């Protein structure tokens, strides 16, 4: 059974904190993605990575950074969390077959 | 204007009804995905289409490349089909061909 696992289902952080969201996939996929999902806006791409140590900005990268030191792990970093980063964060991965597999999501609240 | 438009935004049906959700897109694509998201957040890929029609159980997905339109049909709907259904396209116009552009989703509620 293929798996994309996000480290937390729910997180509450304070404004200004550094936040790490972790994603691990066990399918040896090259491509990994971080999205945020907000009501009325759908899923928006923050960053993606097509190989270890390679990353590209998505549509809304401001306030975020990413790290991919190993093929199976893709981390999203909020350097200084703000209330407008309260959202549902979804990680996904895909291989050459291009079918996307999603994690269960992390609901982040910044207070 | 969003590159991917879904309709309707919300849909309420009675158990057993035939359901259709539509997706129109404005860019050239290499593939179109239909995704299902249940309350709680997890997203499951239902179909990936580049032409024609696919069927899985009570779900049928069709795509018309010339008209830039796809439909997701659910036959004999059931309350467990209640979810958000999301259309996403993979553009074939330069750049990264593994990025998806998403519609805003259709919230389906099936009442018993």
PDB file of C-alpha atoms in Angstrom, chain A residues 8-68:
ATOM      1  CA  UNK A   8       1.208  15.879  12.071  1.00  0.00           C
ATOM      2  CA  UNK A   9      -2.555  16.053  11.489  1.00  0.00           C
ATOM      3  CA  UNK A  10      -3.015  19.165  13.620  1.00  0.00           C
ATOM      4  CA  UNK A  11      -0.569  21.824  14.769  1.00  0.00           C
ATOM      5  CA  UNK A  12      -0.991  25.009  16.753  1.00  0.00           C
ATOM      6  CA  UNK A  13       1.918  27.457  16.689  1.00  0.00           C
ATOM      7  CA  UNK A  14       2.519  30.996  17.872  1.00  0.00           C
ATOM      8  CA  UNK A  15       3.185  33.950  15.614  1.00  0.00           C
ATOM      9  CA  UNK A  16       6.899  34.264  14.929  1.00  0.00           C
ATOM     10  CA  UNK A  17       7.722  30.614  15.596  1.00  0.00           C
ATOM     11  CA  UNK A  18       9.723  28.585  13.103  1.00  0.00           C
ATOM     12  CA  UNK A  19       7.560  25.695  11.924  1.00  0.00           C
ATOM     13  CA  UNK A  20       8.594  22.491  10.210  1.00  0.00           C
ATOM     14  CA  UNK A  21       6.119  20.321   8.316  1.00  0.00           C
ATOM     15  CA  UNK A  22       7.523  16.958   7.329  1.00  0.00           C
ATOM     16  CA  UNK A  23       6.447  14.659   4.521  1.00  0.00           C
ATOM     17  CA  UNK A  24       7.743  11.178   3.777  1.00  0.00           C
ATOM     18  CA  UNK A  25       6.875   8.933   0.825  1.00  0.00           C
ATOM     19  CA  UNK A  26       7.751   5.275   0.399  1.00  0.00           C
ATOM     20  CA  UNK A  27       7.306   4.990  -3.384  1.00  0.00           C
ATOM     21  CA  UNK A  28      10.750   6.159  -4.523  1.00  0.00           C
ATOM     22  CA  UNK A  29       9.080   9.071  -6.327  1.00  0.00           C
ATOM     23  CA  UNK A  30      11.183  11.791  -7.895  1.00  0.00           C
ATOM     24  CA  UNK A  31       8.615  14.575  -7.552  1.00  0.00           C
ATOM     25  CA  UNK A  32       7.270  15.957  -4.311  1.00  0.00           C
ATOM     26  CA  UNK A  33       4.968  18.907  -3.726  1.00  0.00           C
ATOM     27  CA  UNK A  34       3.668  21.121  -0.956  1.00  0.00           C
ATOM     28  CA  UNK A  35       0.241  22.743  -1.331  1.00  0.00           C
ATOM     29  CA  UNK A  36      -1.947  24.827   0.884  1.00  0.00           C
ATOM     30  CA  UNK A  37      -5.709  24.623   0.706  1.00  0.00           C
ATOM     31  CA  UNK A  38      -7.993  27.461   1.740  1.00  0.00           C
ATOM     32  CA  UNK A  39     -11.785  27.807   1.451  1.00  0.00           C
ATOM     33  CA  UNK A  40     -12.794  29.320  -1.867  1.00  0.00           C
ATOM     34  CA  UNK A  41      -9.252  29.185  -3.226  1.00  0.00           C
ATOM     35  CA  UNK A  42      -8.663  25.477  -3.737  1.00  0.00           C
ATOM     36  CA  UNK A  43      -5.190  23.966  -3.658  1.00  0.00           C
ATOM     37  CA  UNK A  44      -2.279  26.248  -4.415  1.00  0.00           C
ATOM     38  CA  UNK A  45       1.266  25.098  -5.012  1.00  0.00           C
ATOM     39  CA  UNK A  46       3.867  26.459  -2.605  1.00  0.00           C
ATOM     40  CA  UNK A  47       7.020  24.606  -3.666  1.00  0.00           C
ATOM     41  CA  UNK A  48       7.941  21.438  -5.436  1.00  0.00           C
ATOM     42  CA  UNK A  49      11.018  19.312  -5.856  1.00  0.00           C
ATOM     43  CA  UNK A  50      11.898  17.073  -8.781  1.00  0.00           C
ATOM     44  CA  UNK A  51      15.059  15.580  -7.293  1.00  0.00           C
ATOM     45  CA  UNK A  52      17.131  15.525  -4.140  1.00  0.00           C
ATOM     46  CA  UNK A  53      18.372  19.019  -3.270  1.00  0.00           C
ATOM     47  CA  UNK A  54      16.416  20.463  -6.222  1.00  0.00           C
ATOM     48  CA  UNK A  55      13.483  22.766  -5.623  1.00  0.00           C
ATOM     49  CA  UNK A  56      11.315  25.191  -7.541  1.00  0.00           C
ATOM     50  CA  UNK A  57       8.938  27.863  -6.402  1.00  0.00           C
ATOM     51  CA  UNK A  58       5.283  27.294  -6.975  1.00  0.00           C
ATOM     52  CA  UNK A  59       2.568  29.917  -7.135  1.00  0.00           C
ATOM     53  CA  UNK A  60       2.745  31.183  -3.538  1.00  0.00           C
ATOM     54  CA  UNK A  61       6.265  30.628  -2.125  1.00  0.00           C
ATOM     55  CA  UNK A  62       6.486  33.820  -0.056  1.00  0.00           C
ATOM     56  CA  UNK A  63       7.045  33.132   3.617  1.00  0.00           C
ATOM     57  CA  UNK A  64       8.017  29.510   3.004  1.00  0.00           C
ATOM     58  CA  UNK A  65      11.129  27.507   2.255  1.00  0.00           C
ATOM     59  CA  UNK A  66      11.711  23.813   1.647  1.00  0.00           C
ATOM     60  CA  UNK A  67      14.362  21.188   2.127  1.00  0.00           C
ATOM     61  CA  UNK A  68      14.910  17.910   0.332  1.00  0.00           C
TER      62      UNK A  68
END
